PDB file of C-alpha atoms in Angstrom:
ATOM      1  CA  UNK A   1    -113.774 -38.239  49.930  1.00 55.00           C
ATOM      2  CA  UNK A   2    -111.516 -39.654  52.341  1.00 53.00           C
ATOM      3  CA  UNK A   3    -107.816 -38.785  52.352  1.00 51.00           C
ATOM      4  CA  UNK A   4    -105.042 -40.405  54.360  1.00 55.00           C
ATOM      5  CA  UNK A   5    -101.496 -39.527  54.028  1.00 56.00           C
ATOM      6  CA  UNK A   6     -99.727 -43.003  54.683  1.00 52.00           C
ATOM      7  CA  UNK A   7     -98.945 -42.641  58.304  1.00 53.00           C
ATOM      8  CA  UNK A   8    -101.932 -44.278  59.338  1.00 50.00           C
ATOM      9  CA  UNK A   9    -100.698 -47.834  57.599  1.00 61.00           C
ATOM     10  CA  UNK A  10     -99.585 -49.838  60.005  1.00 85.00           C
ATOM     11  CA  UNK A  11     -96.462 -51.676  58.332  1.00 90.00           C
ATOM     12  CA  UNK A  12     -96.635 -54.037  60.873  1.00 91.00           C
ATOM     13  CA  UNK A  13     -99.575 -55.416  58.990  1.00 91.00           C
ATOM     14  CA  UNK A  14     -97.697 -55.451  56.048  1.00 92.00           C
ATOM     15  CA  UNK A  15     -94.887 -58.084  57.528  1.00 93.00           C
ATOM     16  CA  UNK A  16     -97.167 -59.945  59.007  1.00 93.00           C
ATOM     17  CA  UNK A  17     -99.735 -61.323  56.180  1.00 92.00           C
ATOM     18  CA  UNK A  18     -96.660 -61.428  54.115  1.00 93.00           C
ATOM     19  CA  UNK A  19     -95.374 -64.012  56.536  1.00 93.00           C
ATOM     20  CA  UNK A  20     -98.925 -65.550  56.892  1.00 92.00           C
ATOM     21  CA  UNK A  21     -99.655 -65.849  53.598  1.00 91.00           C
ATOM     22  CA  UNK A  22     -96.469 -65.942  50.988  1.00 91.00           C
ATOM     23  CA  UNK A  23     -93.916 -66.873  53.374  1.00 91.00           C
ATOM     24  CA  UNK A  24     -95.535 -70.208  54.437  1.00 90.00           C
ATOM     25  CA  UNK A  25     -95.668 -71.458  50.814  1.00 90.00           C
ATOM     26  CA  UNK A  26     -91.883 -71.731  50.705  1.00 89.00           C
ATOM     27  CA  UNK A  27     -90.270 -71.485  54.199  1.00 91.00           C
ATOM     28  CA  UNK A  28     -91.031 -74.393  56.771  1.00 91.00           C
ATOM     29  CA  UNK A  29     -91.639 -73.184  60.610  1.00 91.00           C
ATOM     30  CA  UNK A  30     -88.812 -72.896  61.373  1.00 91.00           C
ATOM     31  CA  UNK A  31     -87.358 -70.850  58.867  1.00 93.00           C
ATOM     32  CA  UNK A  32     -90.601 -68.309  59.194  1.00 93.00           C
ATOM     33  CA  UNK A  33     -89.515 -68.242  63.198  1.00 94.00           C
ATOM     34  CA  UNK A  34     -85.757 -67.489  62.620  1.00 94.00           C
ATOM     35  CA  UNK A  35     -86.865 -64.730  59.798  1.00 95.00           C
ATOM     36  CA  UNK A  36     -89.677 -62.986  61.919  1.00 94.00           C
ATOM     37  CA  UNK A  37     -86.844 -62.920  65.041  1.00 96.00           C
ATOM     38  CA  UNK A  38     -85.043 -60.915  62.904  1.00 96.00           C
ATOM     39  CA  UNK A  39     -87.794 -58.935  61.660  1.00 95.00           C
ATOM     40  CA  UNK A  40     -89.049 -57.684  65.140  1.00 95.00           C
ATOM     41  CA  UNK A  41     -85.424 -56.980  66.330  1.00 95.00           C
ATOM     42  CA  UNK A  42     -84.367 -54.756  63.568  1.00 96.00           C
ATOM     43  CA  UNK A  43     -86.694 -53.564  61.306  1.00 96.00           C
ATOM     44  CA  UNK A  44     -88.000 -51.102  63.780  1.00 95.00           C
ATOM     45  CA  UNK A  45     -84.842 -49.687  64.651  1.00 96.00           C
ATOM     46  CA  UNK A  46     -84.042 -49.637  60.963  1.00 96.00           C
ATOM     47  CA  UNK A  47     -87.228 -47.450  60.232  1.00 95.00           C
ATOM     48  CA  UNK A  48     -86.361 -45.047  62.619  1.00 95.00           C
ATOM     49  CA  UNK A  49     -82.622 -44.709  61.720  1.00 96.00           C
ATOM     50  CA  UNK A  50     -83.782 -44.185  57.476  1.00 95.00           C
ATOM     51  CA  UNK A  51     -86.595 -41.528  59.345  1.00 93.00           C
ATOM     52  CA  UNK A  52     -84.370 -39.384  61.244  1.00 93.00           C
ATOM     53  CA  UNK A  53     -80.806 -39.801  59.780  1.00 94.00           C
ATOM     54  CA  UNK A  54     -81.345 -40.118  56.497  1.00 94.00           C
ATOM     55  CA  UNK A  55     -82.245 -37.984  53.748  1.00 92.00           C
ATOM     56  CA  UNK A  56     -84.280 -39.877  50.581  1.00 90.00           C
ATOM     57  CA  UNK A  57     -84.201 -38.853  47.153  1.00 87.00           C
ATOM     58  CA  UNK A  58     -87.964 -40.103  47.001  1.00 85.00           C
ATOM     59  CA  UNK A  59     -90.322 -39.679  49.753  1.00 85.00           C
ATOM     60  CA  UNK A  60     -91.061 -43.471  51.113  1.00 87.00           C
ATOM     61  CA  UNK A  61     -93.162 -44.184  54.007  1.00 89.00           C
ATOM     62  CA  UNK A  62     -92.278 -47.170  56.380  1.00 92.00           C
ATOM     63  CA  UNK A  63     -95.469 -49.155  54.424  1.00 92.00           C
ATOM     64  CA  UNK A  64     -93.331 -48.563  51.069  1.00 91.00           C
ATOM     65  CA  UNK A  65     -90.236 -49.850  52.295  1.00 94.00           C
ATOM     66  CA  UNK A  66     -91.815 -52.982  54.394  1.00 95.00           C
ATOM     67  CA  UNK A  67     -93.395 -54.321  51.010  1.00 94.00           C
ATOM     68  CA  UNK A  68     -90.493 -53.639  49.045  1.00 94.00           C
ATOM     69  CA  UNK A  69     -88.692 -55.390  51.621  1.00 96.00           C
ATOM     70  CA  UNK A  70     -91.086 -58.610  51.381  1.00 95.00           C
ATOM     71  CA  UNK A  71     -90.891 -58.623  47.420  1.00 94.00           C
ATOM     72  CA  UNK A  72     -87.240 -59.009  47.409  1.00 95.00           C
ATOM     73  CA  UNK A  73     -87.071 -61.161  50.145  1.00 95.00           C
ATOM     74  CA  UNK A  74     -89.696 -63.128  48.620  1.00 94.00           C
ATOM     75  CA  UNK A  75     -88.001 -62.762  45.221  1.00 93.00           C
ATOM     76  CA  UNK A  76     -84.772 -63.905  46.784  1.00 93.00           C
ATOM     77  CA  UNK A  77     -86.090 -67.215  48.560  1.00 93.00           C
ATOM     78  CA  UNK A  78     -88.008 -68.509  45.639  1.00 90.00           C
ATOM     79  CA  UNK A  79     -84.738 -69.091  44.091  1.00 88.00           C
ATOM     80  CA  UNK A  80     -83.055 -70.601  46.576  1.00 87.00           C
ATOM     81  CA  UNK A  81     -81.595 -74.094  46.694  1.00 83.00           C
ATOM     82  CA  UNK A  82     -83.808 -76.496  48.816  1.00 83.00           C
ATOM     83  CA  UNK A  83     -80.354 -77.824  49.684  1.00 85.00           C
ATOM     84  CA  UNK A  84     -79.400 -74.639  51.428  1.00 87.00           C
ATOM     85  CA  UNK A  85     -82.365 -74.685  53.612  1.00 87.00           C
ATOM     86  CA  UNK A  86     -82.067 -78.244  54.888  1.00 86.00           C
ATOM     87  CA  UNK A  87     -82.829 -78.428  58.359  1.00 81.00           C
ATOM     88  CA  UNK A  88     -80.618 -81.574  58.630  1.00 81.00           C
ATOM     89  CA  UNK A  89     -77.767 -78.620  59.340  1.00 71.00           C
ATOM     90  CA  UNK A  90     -77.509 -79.198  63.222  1.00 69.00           C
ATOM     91  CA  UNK A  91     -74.271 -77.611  63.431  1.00 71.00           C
ATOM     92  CA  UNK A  92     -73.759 -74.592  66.025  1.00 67.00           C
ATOM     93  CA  UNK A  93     -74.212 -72.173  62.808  1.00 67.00           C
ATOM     94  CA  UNK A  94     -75.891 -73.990  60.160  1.00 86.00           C
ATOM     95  CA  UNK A  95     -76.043 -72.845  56.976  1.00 89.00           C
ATOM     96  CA  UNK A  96     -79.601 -72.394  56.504  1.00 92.00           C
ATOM     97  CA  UNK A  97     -79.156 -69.142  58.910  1.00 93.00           C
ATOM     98  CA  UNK A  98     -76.748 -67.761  57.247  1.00 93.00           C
ATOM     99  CA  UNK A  99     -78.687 -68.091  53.965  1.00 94.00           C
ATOM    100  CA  UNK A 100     -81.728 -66.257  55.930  1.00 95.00           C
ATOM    101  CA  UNK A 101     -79.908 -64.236  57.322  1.00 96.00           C
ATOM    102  CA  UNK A 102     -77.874 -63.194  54.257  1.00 96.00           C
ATOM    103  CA  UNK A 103     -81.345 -62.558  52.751  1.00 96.00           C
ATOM    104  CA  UNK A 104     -82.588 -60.225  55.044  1.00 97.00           C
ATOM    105  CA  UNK A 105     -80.037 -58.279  55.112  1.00 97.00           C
ATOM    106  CA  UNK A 106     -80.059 -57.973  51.546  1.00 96.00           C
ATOM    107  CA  UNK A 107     -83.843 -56.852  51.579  1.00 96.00           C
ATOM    108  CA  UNK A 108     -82.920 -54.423  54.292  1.00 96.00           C
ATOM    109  CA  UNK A 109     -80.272 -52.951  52.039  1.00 96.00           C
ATOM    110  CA  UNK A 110     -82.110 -52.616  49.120  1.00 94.00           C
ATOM    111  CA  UNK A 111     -86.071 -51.411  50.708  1.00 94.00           C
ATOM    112  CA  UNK A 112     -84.363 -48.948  52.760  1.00 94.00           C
ATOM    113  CA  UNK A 113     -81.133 -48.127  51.434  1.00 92.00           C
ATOM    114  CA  UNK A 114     -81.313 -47.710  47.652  1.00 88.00           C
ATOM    115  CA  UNK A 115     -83.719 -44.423  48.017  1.00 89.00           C
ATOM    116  CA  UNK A 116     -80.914 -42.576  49.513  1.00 90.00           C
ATOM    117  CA  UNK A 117     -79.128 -39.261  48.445  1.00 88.00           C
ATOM    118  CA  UNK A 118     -75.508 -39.387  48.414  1.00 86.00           C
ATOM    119  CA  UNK A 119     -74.752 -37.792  51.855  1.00 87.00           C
ATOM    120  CA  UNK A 120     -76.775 -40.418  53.862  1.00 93.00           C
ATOM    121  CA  UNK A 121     -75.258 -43.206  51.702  1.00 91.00           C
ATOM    122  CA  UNK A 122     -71.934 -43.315  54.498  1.00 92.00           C
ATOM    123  CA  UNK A 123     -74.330 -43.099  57.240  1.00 94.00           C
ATOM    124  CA  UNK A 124     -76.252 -45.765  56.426  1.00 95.00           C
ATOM    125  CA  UNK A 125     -73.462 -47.781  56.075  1.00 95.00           C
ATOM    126  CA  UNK A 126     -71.949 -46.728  59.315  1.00 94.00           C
ATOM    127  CA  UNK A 127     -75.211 -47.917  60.805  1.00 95.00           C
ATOM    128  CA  UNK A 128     -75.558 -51.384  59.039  1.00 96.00           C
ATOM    129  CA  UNK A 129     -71.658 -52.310  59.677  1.00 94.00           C
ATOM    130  CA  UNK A 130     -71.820 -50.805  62.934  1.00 94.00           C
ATOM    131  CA  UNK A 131     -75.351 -51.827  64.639  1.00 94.00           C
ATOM    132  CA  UNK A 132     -76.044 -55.052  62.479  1.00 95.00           C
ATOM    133  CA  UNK A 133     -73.016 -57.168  62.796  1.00 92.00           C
ATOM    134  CA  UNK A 134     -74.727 -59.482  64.372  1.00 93.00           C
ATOM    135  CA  UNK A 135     -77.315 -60.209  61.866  1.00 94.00           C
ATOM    136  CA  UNK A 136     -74.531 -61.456  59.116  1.00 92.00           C
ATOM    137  CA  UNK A 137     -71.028 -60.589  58.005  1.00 87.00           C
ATOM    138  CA  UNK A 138     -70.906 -57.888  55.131  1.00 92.00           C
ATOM    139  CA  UNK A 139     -67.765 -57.644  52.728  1.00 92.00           C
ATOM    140  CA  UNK A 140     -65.325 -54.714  54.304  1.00 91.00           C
ATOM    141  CA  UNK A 141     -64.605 -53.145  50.954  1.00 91.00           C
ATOM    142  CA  UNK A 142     -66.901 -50.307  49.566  1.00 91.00           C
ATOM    143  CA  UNK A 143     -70.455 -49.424  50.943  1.00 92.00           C
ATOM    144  CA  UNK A 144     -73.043 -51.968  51.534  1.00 93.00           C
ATOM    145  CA  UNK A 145     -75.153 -50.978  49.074  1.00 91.00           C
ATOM    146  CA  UNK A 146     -72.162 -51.802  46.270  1.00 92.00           C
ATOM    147  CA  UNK A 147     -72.994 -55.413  47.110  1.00 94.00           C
ATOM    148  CA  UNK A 148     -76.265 -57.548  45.614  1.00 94.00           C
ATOM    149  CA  UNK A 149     -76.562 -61.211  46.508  1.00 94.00           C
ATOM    150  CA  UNK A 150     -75.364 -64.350  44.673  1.00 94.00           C
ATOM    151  CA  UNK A 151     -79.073 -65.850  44.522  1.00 91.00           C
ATOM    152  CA  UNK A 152     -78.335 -68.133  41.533  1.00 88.00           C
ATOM    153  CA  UNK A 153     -75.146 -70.165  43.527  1.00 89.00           C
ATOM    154  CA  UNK A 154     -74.440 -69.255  46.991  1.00 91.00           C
ATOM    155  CA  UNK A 155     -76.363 -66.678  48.885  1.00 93.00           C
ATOM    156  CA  UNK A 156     -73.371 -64.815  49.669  1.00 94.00           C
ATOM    157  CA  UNK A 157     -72.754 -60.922  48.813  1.00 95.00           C
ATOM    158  CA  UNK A 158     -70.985 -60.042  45.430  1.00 94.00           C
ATOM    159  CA  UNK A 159     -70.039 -56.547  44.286  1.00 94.00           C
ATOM    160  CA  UNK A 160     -71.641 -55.677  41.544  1.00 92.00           C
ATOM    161  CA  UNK A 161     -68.719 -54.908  39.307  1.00 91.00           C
ATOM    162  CA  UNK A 162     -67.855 -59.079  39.799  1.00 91.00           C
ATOM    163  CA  UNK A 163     -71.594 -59.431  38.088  1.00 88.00           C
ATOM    164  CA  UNK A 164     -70.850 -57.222  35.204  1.00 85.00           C
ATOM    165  CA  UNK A 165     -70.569 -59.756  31.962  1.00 80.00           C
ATOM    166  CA  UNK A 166     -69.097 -58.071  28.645  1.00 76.00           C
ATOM    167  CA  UNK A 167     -70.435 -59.043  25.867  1.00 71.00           C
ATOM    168  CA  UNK A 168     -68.932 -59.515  22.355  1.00 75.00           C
ATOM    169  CA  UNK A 169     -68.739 -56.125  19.981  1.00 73.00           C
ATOM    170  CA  UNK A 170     -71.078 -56.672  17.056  1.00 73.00           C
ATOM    171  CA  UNK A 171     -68.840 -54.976  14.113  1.00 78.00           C
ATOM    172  CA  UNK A 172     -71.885 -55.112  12.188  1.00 79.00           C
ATOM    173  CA  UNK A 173     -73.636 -52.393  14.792  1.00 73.00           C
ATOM    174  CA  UNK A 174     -73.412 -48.292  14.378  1.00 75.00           C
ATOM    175  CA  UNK A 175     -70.781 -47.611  17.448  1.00 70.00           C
ATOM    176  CA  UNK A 176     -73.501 -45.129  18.928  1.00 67.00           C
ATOM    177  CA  UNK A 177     -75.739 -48.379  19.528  1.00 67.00           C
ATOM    178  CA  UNK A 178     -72.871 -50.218  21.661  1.00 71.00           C
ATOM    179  CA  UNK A 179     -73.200 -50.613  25.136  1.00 74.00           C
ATOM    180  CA  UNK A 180     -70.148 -51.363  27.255  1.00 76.00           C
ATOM    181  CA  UNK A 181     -72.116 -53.209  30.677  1.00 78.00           C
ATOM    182  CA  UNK A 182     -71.285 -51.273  34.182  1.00 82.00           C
ATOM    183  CA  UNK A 183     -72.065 -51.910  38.309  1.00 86.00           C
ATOM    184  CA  UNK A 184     -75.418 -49.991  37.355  1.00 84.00           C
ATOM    185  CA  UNK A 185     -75.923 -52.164  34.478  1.00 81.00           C
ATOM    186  CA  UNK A 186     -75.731 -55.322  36.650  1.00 85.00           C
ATOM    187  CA  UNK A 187     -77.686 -54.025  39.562  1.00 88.00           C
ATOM    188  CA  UNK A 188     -80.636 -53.174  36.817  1.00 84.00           C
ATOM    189  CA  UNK A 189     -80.398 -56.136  35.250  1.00 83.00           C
ATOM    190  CA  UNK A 190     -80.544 -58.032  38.261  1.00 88.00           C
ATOM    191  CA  UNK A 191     -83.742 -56.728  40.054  1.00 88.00           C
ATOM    192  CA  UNK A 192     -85.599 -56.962  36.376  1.00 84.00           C
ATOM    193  CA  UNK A 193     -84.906 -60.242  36.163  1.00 84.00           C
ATOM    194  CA  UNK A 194     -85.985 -60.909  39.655  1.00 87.00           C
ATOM    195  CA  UNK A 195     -89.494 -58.537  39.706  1.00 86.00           C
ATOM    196  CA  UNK A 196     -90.430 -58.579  36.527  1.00 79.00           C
ATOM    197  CA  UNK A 197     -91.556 -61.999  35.760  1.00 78.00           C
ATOM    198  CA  UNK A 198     -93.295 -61.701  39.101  1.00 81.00           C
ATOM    199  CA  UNK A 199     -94.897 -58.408  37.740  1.00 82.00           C
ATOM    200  CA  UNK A 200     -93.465 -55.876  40.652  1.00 85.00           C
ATOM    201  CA  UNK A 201     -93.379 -52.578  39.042  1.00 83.00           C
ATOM    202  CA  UNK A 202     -89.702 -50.773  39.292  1.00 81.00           C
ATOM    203  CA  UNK A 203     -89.050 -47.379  39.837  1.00 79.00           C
ATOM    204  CA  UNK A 204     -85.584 -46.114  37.930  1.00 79.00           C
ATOM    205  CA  UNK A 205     -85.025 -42.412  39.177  1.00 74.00           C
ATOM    206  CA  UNK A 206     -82.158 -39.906  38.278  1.00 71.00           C
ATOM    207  CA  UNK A 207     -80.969 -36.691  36.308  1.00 71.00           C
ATOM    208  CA  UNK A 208     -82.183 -35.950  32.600  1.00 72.00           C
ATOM    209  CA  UNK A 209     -79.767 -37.628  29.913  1.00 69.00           C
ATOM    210  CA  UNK A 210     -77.566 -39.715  32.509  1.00 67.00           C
ATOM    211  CA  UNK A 211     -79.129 -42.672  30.354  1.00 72.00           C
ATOM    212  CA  UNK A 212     -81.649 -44.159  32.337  1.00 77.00           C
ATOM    213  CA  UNK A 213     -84.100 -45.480  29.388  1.00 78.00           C
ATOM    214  CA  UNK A 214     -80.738 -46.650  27.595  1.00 77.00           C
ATOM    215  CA  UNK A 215     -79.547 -48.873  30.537  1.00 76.00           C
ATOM    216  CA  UNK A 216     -83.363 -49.967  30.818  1.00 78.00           C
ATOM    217  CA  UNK A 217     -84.204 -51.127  27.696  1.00 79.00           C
ATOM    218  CA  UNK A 218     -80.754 -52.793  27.665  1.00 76.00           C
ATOM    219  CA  UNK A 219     -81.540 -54.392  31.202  1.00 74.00           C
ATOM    220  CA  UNK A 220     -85.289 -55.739  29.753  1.00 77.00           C
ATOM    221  CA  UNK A 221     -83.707 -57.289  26.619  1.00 77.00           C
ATOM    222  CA  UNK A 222     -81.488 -58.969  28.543  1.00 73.00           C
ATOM    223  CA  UNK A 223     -83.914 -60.448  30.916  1.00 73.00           C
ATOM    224  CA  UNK A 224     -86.376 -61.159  28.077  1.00 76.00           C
ATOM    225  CA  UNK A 225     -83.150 -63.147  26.220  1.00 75.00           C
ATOM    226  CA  UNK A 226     -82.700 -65.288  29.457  1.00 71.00           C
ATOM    227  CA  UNK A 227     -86.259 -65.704  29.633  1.00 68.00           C
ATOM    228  CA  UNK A 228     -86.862 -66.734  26.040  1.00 67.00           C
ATOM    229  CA  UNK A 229     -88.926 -63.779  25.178  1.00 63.00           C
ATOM    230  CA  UNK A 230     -90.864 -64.062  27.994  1.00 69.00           C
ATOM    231  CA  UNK A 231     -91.667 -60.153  28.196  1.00 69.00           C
ATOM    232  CA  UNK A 232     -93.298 -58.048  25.416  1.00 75.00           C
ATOM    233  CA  UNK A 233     -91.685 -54.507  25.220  1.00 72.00           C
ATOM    234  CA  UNK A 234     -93.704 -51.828  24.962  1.00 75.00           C
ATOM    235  CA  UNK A 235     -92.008 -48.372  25.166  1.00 74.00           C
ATOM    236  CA  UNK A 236     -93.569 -44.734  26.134  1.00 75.00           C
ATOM    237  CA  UNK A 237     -91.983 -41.828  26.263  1.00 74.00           C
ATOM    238  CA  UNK A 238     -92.898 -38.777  29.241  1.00 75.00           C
ATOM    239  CA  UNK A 239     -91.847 -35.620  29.387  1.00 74.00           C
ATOM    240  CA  UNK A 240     -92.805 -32.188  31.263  1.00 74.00           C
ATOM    241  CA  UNK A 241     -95.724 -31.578  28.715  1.00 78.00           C
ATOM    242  CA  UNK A 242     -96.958 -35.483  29.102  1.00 80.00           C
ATOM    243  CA  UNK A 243    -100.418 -35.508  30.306  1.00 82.00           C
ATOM    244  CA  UNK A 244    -103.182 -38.018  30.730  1.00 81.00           C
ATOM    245  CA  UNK A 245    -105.037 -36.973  26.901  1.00 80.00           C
ATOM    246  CA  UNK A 246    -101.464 -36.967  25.221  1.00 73.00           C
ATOM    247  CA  UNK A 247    -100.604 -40.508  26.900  1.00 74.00           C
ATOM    248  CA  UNK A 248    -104.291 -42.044  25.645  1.00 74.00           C
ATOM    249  CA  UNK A 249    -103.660 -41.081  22.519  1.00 69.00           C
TER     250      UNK A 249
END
């Protein structure tokens, strides 16, 4: 038996087939180049700063947090307008940079930022506003990580409270089954729609009865609604005396 704690992956290796191998399907040379600049400039230094100044609710190594950060990067670009990318853009900033740039940002924020408590949520946004201003211009209002990215339209950051869309009250439906849509609701919503149908498992963590299986379910039926039933719901329910016999059966 052979045990290895983590440290030993090299997430270098990580970043690299994922630019080798899933990267080159969608991105053209020079996209991959621009993206990979960025890459060996600041992930590194972002690593470090998550491994020393921050404290996470879950225990990530670097590995984790580099393949999370492909996924949604990934995720992100596979969406993207081809018009957005066009390397016709000669101008001094052309907009296919931003739109990269924009992007990796956004997977930095949400691989290494989301697994935060809330006393290294300020400090990580200290560092990002501070140390990374020259990767792409972040909204000054509220902390980074209150902002997802417009990947439907235009690649730009959006709180999440301007993605929040309230529904019509059923009359017909007990009160107790209403839910009234918030920033966390969005957020959800938003990475399920974009991992799911590319079956990347997501992690929801929090305090007993805040309403995290509520907000999920809610979340998958409204990705399965925009995806015409795409997903088949199958619900199962864990608690301190869950174990592997109970779970079979």
């Amino acid at each position: 038996v052979y045990f290895n704690e983590g440290t030993d992956f090299e997430w270098q290796w990580v970043l690299a087939a994922f630019f080798r191998h899933r990267l080159a399907r969608i991105l053209d040379p020079a996209h991959m180049e621009y993206l990979g600049d960025l890459g060996d400039i600041w992930l590194p230094k972002v690593l470090d700063f998550v491994a020393t100044s921050t404290n996470s609710l879950i225990r990530s190594l670097p590995v984790q947090m580099i393949q999370h950060f492909c996924d949604l990067v990934e995720a992100a670009l596979l969406r993207a307008p081809r018009k957005l990318l066009s390397l016709d853009d000669t101008s001094h900033n052309p907009r296919w940079k931003e739109v990269l740039s924009n992007t990796f940002m956004f997977g930095v924020l949400w691989a290494c930022g989301s697994n935060l408590d809330h006393s290294s949520a300020d400090n990580f946004d200290n560092f990002v506003r501070n140390e990374m201003e020259t990767v792409c211009i972040l909204p000054p209002m509220g902390l980074v990580c209150d902002y997802g990215l417009d990947i439907e339209e235009t690649f730009r950051f959006v709180l999440w409270e301007d993605r929040v869309r309230y529904p019509e009250i059923d009359p017909g439906q007990p009160f107790f089954s209403q839910i009234v849509p918030t920033p966390d609701f969005a957020k959800l919503t938003f990475f399920a729609s974009i991992h799911l149908p590319r079956k990347t498992p997501i992690l929801v963590s929090g305090e007993g009865g805040i309403g995290k299986t509520t907000l999920l379910l809610q979340a998958l039926k409204a990705v399965n609604k925009e995806t015409q039933n795409s997903l088949q719901l199958a619900t199962v329910q864990f608690s301190g005396r869950s174990n592997a016999g109970r779970t079979q059966d």
